[in-house]
XYZ file of C-alpha atoms in Angstrom:
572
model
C -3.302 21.107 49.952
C -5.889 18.708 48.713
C -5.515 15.797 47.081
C -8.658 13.616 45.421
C -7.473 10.262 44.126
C -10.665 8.481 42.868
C -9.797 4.954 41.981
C -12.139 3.667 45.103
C -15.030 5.499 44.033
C -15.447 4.729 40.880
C -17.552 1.341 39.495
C -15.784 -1.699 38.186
C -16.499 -0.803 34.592
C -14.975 2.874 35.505
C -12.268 1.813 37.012
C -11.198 -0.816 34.173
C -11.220 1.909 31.568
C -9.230 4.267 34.151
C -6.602 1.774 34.500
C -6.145 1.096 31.112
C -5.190 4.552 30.249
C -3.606 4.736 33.027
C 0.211 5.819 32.340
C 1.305 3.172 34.990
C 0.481 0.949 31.786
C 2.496 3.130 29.173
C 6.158 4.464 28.210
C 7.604 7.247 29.841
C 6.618 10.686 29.051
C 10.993 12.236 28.088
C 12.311 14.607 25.693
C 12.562 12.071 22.972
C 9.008 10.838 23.008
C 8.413 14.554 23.035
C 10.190 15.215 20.086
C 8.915 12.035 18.014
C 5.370 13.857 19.104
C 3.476 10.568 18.621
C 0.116 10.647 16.490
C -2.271 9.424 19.729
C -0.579 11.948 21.911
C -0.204 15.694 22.722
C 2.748 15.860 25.428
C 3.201 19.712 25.543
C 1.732 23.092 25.047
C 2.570 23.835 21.396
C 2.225 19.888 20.766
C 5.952 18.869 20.326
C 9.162 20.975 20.224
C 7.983 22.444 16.641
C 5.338 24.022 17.743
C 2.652 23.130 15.287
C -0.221 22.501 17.009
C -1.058 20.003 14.421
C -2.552 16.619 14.967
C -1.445 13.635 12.162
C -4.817 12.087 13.178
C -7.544 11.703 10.356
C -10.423 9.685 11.429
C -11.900 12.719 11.548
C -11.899 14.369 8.489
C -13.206 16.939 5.600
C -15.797 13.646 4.352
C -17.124 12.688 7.662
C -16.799 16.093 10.058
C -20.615 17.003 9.718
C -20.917 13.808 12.047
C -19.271 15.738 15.073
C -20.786 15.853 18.433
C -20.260 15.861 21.728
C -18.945 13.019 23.366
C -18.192 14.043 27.191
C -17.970 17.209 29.113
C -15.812 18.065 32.275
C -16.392 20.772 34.660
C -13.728 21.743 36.452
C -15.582 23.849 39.050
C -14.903 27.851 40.508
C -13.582 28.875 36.475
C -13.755 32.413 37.408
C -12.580 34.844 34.650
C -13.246 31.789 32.420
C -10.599 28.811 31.039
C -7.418 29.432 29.411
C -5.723 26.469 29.517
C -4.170 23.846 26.552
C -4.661 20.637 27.765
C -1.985 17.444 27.257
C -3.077 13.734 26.292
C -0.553 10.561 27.054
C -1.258 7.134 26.226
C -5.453 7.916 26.596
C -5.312 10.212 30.241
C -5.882 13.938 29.747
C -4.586 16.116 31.665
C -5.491 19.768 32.375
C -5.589 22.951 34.522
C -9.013 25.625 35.403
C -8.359 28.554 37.726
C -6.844 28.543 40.966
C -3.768 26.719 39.060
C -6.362 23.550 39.601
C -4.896 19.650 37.602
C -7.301 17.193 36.757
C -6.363 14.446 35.055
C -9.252 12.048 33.551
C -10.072 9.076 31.285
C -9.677 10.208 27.667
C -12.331 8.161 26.328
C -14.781 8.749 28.729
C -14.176 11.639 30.867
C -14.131 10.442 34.188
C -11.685 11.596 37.010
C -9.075 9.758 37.562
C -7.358 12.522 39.808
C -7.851 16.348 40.806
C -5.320 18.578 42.952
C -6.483 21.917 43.889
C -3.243 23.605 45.509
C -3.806 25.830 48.290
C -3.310 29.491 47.755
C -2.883 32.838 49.267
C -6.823 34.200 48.524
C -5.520 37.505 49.490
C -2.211 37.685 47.847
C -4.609 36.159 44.400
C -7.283 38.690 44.745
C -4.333 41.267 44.809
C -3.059 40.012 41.534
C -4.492 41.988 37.954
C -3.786 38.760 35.524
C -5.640 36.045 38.125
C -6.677 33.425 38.719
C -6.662 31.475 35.424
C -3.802 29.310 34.251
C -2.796 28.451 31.114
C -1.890 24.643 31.392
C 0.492 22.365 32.435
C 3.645 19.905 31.394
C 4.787 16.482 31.653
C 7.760 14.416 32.163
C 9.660 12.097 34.112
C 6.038 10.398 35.701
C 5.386 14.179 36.359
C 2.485 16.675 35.855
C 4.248 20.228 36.335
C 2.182 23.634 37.260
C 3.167 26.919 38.491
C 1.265 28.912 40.645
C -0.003 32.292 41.169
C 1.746 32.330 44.533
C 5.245 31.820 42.677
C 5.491 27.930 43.333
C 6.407 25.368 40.082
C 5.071 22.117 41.462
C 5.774 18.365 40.567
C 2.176 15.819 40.683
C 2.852 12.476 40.678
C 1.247 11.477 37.165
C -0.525 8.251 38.357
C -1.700 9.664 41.842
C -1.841 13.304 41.437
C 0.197 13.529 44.843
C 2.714 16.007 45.501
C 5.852 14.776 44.626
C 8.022 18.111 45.037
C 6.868 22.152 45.034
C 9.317 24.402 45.025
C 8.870 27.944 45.394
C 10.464 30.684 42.953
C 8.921 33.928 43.090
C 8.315 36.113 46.327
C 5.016 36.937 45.401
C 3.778 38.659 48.449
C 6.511 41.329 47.597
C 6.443 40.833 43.686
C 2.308 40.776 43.187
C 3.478 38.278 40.004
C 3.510 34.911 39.955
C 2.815 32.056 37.064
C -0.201 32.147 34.953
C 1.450 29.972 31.883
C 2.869 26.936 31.230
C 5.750 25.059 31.613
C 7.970 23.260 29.184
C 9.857 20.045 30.209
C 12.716 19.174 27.997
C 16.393 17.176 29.215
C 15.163 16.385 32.526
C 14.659 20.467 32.947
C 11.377 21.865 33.694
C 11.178 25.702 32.252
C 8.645 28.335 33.528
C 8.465 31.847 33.569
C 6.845 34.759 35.474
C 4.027 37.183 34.131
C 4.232 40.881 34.804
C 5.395 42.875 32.248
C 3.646 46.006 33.928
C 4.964 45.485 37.200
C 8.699 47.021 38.317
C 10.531 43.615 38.572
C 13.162 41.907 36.295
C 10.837 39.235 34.927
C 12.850 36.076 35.444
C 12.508 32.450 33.418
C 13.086 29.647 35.733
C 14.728 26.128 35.215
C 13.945 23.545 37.473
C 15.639 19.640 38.307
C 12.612 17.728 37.376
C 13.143 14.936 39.227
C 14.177 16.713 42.539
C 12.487 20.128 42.104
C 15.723 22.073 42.699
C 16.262 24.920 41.055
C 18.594 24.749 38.560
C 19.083 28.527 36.786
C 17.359 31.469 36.551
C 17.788 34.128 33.744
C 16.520 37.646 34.404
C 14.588 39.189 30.981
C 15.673 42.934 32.143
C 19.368 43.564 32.281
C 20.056 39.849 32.018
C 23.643 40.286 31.425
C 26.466 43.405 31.689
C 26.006 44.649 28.217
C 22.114 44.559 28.527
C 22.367 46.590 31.825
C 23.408 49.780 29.984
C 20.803 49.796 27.735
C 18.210 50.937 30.492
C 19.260 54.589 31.526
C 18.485 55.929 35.295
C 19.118 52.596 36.674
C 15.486 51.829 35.563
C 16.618 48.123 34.929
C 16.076 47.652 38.559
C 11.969 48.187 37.805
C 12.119 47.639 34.146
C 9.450 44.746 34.102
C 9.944 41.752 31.576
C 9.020 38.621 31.783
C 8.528 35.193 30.058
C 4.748 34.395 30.557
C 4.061 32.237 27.414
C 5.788 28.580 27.293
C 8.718 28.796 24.907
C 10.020 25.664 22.864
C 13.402 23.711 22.860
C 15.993 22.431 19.750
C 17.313 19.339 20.567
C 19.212 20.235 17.770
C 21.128 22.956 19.748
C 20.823 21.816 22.979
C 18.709 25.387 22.827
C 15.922 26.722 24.822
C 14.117 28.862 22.714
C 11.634 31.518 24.979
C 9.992 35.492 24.192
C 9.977 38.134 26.726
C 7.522 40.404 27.634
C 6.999 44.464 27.267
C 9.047 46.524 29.752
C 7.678 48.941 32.530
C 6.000 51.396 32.208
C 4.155 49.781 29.795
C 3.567 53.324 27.947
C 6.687 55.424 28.461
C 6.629 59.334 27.666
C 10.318 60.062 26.242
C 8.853 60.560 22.765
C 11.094 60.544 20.003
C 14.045 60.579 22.703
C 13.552 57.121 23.947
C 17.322 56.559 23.824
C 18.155 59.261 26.634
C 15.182 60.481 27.862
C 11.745 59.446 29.801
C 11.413 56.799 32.246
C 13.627 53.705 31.193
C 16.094 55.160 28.534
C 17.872 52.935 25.994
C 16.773 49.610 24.130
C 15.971 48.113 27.226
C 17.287 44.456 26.323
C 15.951 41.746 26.707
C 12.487 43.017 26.815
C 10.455 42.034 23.967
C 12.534 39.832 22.438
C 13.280 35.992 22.002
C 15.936 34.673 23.374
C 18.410 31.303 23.164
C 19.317 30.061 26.253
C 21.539 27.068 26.996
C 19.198 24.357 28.878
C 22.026 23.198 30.899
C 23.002 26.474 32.060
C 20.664 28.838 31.130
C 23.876 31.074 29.350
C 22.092 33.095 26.647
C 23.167 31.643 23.627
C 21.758 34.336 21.490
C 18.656 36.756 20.711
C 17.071 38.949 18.974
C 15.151 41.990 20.139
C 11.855 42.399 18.278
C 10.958 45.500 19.284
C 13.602 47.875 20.895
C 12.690 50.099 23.283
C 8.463 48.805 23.436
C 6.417 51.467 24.161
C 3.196 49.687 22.935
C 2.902 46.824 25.064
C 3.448 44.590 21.630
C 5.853 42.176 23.612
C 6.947 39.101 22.349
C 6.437 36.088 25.584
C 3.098 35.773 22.924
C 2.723 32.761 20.545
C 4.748 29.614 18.992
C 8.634 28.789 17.715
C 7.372 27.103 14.631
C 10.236 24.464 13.116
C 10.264 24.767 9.809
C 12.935 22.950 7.410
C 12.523 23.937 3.905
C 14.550 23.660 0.908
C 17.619 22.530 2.880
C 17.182 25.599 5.568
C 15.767 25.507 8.881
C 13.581 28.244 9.458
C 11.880 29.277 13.211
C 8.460 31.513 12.776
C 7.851 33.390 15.531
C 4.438 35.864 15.634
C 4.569 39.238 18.039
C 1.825 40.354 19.822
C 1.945 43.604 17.208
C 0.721 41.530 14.331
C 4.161 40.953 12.681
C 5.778 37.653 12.232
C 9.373 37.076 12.526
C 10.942 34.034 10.605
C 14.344 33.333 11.565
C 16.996 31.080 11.259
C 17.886 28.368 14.312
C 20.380 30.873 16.302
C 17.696 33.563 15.685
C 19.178 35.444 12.634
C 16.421 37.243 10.784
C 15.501 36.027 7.936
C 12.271 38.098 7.073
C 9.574 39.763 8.601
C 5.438 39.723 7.632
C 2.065 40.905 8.694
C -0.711 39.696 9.554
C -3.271 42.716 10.334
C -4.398 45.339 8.200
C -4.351 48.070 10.614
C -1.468 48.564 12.014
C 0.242 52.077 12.948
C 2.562 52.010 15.857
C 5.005 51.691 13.059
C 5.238 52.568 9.238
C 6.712 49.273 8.622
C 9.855 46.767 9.966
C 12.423 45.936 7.697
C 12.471 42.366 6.775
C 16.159 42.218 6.374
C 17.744 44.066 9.062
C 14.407 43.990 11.613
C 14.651 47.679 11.796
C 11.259 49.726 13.422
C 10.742 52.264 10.663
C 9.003 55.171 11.475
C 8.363 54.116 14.990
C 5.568 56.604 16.811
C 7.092 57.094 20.535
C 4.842 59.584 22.699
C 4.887 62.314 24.628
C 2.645 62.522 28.044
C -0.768 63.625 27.300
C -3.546 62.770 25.119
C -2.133 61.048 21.444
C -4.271 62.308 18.788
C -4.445 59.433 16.546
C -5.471 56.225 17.735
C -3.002 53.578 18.111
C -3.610 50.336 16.145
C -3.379 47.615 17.044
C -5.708 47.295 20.037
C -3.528 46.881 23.418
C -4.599 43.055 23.419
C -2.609 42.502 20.578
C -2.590 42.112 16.116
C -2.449 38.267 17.237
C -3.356 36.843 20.782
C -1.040 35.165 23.387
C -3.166 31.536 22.064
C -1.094 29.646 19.091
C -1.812 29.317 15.377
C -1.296 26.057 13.322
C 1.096 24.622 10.921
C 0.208 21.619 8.979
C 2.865 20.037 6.769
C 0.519 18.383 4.692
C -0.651 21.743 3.208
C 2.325 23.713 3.840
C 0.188 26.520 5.358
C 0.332 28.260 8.592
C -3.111 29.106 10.135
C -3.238 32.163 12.134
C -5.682 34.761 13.947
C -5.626 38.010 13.090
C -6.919 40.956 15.348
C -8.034 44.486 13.373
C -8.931 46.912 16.234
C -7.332 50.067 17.261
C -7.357 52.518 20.774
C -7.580 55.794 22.340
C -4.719 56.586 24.131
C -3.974 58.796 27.015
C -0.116 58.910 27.954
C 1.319 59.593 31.737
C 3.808 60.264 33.626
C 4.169 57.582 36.662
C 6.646 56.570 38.862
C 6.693 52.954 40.007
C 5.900 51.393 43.309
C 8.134 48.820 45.208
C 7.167 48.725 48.296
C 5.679 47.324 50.727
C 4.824 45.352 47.609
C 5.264 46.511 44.169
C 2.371 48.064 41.782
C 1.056 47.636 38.425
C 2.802 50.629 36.670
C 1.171 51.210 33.169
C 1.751 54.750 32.376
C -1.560 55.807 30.460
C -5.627 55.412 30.038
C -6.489 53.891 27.097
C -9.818 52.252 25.528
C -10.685 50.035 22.345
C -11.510 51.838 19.282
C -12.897 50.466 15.548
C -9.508 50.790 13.069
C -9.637 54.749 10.667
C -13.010 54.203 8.493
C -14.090 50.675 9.488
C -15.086 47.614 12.105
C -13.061 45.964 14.579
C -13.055 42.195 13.355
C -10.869 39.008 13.545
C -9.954 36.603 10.244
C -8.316 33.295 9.904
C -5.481 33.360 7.097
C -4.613 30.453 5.673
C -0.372 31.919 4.734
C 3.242 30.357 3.528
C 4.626 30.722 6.976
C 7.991 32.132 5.458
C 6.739 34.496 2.920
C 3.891 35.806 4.084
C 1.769 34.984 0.764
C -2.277 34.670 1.435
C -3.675 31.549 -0.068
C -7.556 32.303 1.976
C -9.323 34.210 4.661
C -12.046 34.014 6.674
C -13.568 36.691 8.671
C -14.974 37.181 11.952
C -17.224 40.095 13.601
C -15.293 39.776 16.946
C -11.958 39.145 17.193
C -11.352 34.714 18.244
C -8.787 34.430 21.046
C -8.081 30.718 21.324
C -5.648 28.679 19.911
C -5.730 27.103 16.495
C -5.758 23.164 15.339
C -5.204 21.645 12.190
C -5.051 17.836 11.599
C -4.041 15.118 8.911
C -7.626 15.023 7.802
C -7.656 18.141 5.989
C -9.319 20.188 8.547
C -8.694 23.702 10.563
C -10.337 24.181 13.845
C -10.907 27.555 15.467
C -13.068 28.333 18.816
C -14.735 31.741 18.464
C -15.497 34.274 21.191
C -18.882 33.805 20.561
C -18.669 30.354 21.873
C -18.841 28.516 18.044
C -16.611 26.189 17.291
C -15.626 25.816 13.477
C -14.316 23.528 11.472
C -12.943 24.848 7.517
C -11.199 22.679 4.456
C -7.397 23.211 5.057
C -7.056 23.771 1.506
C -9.992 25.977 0.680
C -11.319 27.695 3.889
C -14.826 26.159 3.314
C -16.839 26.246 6.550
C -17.638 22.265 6.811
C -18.850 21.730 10.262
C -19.996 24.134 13.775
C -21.209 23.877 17.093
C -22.083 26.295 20.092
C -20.427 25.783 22.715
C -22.145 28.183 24.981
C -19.736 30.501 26.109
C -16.499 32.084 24.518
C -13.616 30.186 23.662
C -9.940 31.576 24.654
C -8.099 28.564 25.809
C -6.757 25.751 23.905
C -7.498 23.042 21.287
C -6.104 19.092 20.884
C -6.820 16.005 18.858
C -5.594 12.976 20.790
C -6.625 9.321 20.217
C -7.701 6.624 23.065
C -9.130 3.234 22.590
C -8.469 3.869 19.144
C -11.091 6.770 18.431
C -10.265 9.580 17.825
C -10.863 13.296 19.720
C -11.275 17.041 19.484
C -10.727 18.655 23.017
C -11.751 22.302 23.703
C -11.306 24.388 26.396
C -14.485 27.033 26.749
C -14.838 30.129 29.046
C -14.603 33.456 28.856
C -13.114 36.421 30.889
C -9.941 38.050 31.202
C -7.814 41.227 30.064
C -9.009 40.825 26.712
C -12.711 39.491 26.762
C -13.128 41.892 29.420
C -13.639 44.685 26.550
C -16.168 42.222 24.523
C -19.578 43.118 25.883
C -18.894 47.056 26.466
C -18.061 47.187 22.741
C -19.708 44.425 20.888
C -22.768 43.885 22.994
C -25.301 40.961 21.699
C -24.680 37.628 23.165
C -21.534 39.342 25.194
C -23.776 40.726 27.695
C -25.156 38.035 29.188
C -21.972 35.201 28.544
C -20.722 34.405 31.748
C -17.529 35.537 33.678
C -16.910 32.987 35.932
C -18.226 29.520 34.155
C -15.937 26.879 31.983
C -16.294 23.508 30.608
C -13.515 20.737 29.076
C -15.781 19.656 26.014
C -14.680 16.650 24.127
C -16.039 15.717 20.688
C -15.955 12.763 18.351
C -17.941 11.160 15.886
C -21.122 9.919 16.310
């Protein structure tokens, strides 16, 4: 491995400002600080333990955003297939990953290094893998930076030094082809990760891991997880049934609760048909495959669940998006999108309390109840050619990046995806050894939706009911995350490589800038030196840009593949 630590290199002036955001200056990064989700900071992937990705800042705001520009850029180096990752701000250092599971962590007000660690890796084993070599960010705890791997490794940094302080390997990769493209979640001392690989014939664990020693404390498989989920996957398929917890869940300190979504089972497409419950290739509900699960933190005993979508055979799985915390009216709600464009809102131990959508075109089902969470008129297919297409698009009615909840406005702000596909359904049978195989089941390519143009929109919704207060549109479907802060302001990275900022209340477009390549990581505001700071991830490539220049052409063509950038902004 290699380790830069920069302190000697850097001028006296440098090395002041490095040292006063340095964390060896500040309190300790634990669940509680975490949970009180300070105004300066952003100490995990959805923000805090509620998910909002909201920022209380407002020194920038609706009256003075026109003055935004840049104030640094960071270029983390070899960003092939683009950036995906969220970054994390404590006490003024940001920290954050680029491909190749790569941790930088540098002066927030000025951008300069403070550390970098670029893990060594299995080049053969990555270039193997079909959802490489980006990563999706990191967490922190305990004077620890955590990141997992695409080798299967969850490893601790020392948050002052960026040296190794334990990594601990989880995953045999080199049999599994999966390892971890998303981020963890620290919580109680506990640090949470789980694998990608949905389409691959495994059992898609989640992981929990001693953060101080690196041990592994519990592991909870997401396909046949427990005896009563074992019979709901006929033929013994739960022994290649897939799963998988690739997104960063959330945790209730109220409940002591890890909250976490699952991925689709394999084969991603199965050909049963109407039959799903006895016939085709994994027969039954398959539990706990898309679905969200409660699991103890201590133990990792699930606590309870809910499956969103028995029996997937869409590839709508739900490891995608945030547990937003809601309490309203004396109830505590959790809102929970699916990658099929529906939102679930439930209650803390997961009982349904109503389903939405988001998308317009939508036809996989007729509609879910939002009572019971029945599918209603589900369409399961037979091998061969499906005659109508399927909507939505494969890459999802929302995308794995998060949507917004301010509590100011009461409104949740949230990506929608209307695009549809051509699908082609086969039978496969999956591959274990001498190391196991993507198994998707079918041919498939992105179509417009019946009588109109694929396009993306920002809603502006009550995040329990549903109810539309605005919309904007877009002529490509955005991908990144979503930010919304105290000063009345909604933030949203385009694929284009814009970056817009609207009126929370209204939707009015105040404020833009190109970035110069698509955006499909994520978005902060954090404050250092007592200014405050918009940080973007740009870059684009991946399973779902892939698709962008075939179909939409124009400035897709020539965006690079393999470029990305940290850009910071603040006000002039």
């Amino acid at each position: 491995m290699k380790t830069q630590w920069r302190y000697s290199c850097l001028p006296v002036a440098v090395m002041a400002a490095a040292l006063a955001a340095s964390p060896a200056f500040a309190q300790a990064v634990d669940t509680a600080r975490i949970e009180a989700a300070g105004q300066n900071d952003w100490l995990t992937y959805h923000g805090s333990y509620k998910s909002y990705h909201y920022s209380p800042l407002a020194q920038i705001n609706a009256n003075n955003v026109a003055n935004l520009s840049i104030a640094w850029i960071h270029i983390p180096g070899r960003s092939t297939r683009g950036l995906q990752s969220m970054p994390l701000v404590a006490d003024g250092v940001l920290y954050y990953t680029g491909s190749y599971s790569r941790v930088f962590a540098l002066n927030g007000a000025t951008g300069e290094v403070i550390w970098s660690y670029f893990p060594e890796l299995d080049e053969a084993l990555i270039a193997r893998q079909t959802h490489s070599p980006y990563n999706r960010g990191a967490a922190i705890g305990e004077g620890k930076v955590f990141v997992g791997t695409m080798d299967g490794r969850l490893i601790g940094l020392d948050m002052k030094t960026g040296k190794v302080a334990w990594d601990t390997k989880l995953i045999d990769s080199q049999k599994l082809t999966v390892g971890f493209t998303g981020a963890p979640l620290y919580a109680k001392g506990t640090v949470i990760i789980g694998a990608q690989g949905g389409e691959w014939p495994g059992r898609g664990p989640i992981f929990a891991v001693d953060a101080a020693t690196g041990q592994k404390k519990w592991e909870f498989l997401t396909v046949a997880g427990t005896d009563e989920a074992m019979k709901t996957w006929g033929s013994d398929s739960w022994r290649t049934g897939g799963g998988g917890g690739w997104m960063p869940g959330t945790y209730d300190p109220e409940t002591n609760t890890v909250l976490w979504g699952t991925a689709n089972p394999a084969p991603l497409y199965d050909w049963s048909g109407s039959d799903y419950k006895t016939q085709g290739a994994r027969p039954g509900d398959n539990l706990y495959t898309s679905s969200v699960l409660g699991l103890d933190i201590d133990t990792g005993k699930l606590k309870f669940f809910h499956q969103e979508l028995p029996h997937d055979a869409w590839d709508f799985d739900s490891a995608v998006g945030e547990f937003v915390m809601l309490d309203r009216d004396g109830q505590k709600f959790v809102v929970h999108p699916n990658k099929s464009g529906y939102i679930f809102v439930y209650d803390r131990s997961l009982g349904l309390k109503n389903v939405w959508r988001i998308t317009e075109n939508s036809n996989f089902v007729k509609n879910i109840d939002p009572k019971t969470g029945e599918l209603i008129g589900r369409r399961d297919f037979k091998a061969g050619k499906v005659d109508e297409a399927l909507c939505p698009h494969i890459s999802g009615g929302v995308s794995f990046n998060s949507g917004s909840y301010n509590p100011r406005t009461g409104l949740y702000y949230k990506l929608g995806q209307e695009w549809c596909m051509t699908l082609d359904v086969m039978k496969t049978t999956p591959v274990t050894a001498p190391q196991v195989q993507l198994n998707i089941g079918a041919d498939f390519k992105i179509a417009p939706p019946p009588g109109g143009e694929i396009y993306g929109h920002l809603d502006a919704r009550d995040p329990v009911t549903g109810a539309k207060k605005w919309e904007v549109r877009f002529p490509e479907p955005p991908l990144a995350s979503v930010l919304s802060t105290a000063g009345n302001l909604v933030f949203v990275p385009d694929s284009r490589g814009t970056i817009h900022a609207y009126d929370a209340e209204t939707g009015t477009e105040l404020w833009n800038h190109s970035d110069g390549t698509g955006h499909q990581g994520g978005i902060i505001s954090y404050s250092a030196g007592g200014k405050q700071y918009i940080a973007v991830t740009a870059g684009f490539g991946g399973m779902a840009s892939d698709d962008y220049a075939p179909t939409f052409g124009g400035v897709y063509k020539s965006m690079p593949r393999d470029d990305g950038a940290l850009i910071v902004y603040s006000l002039k």
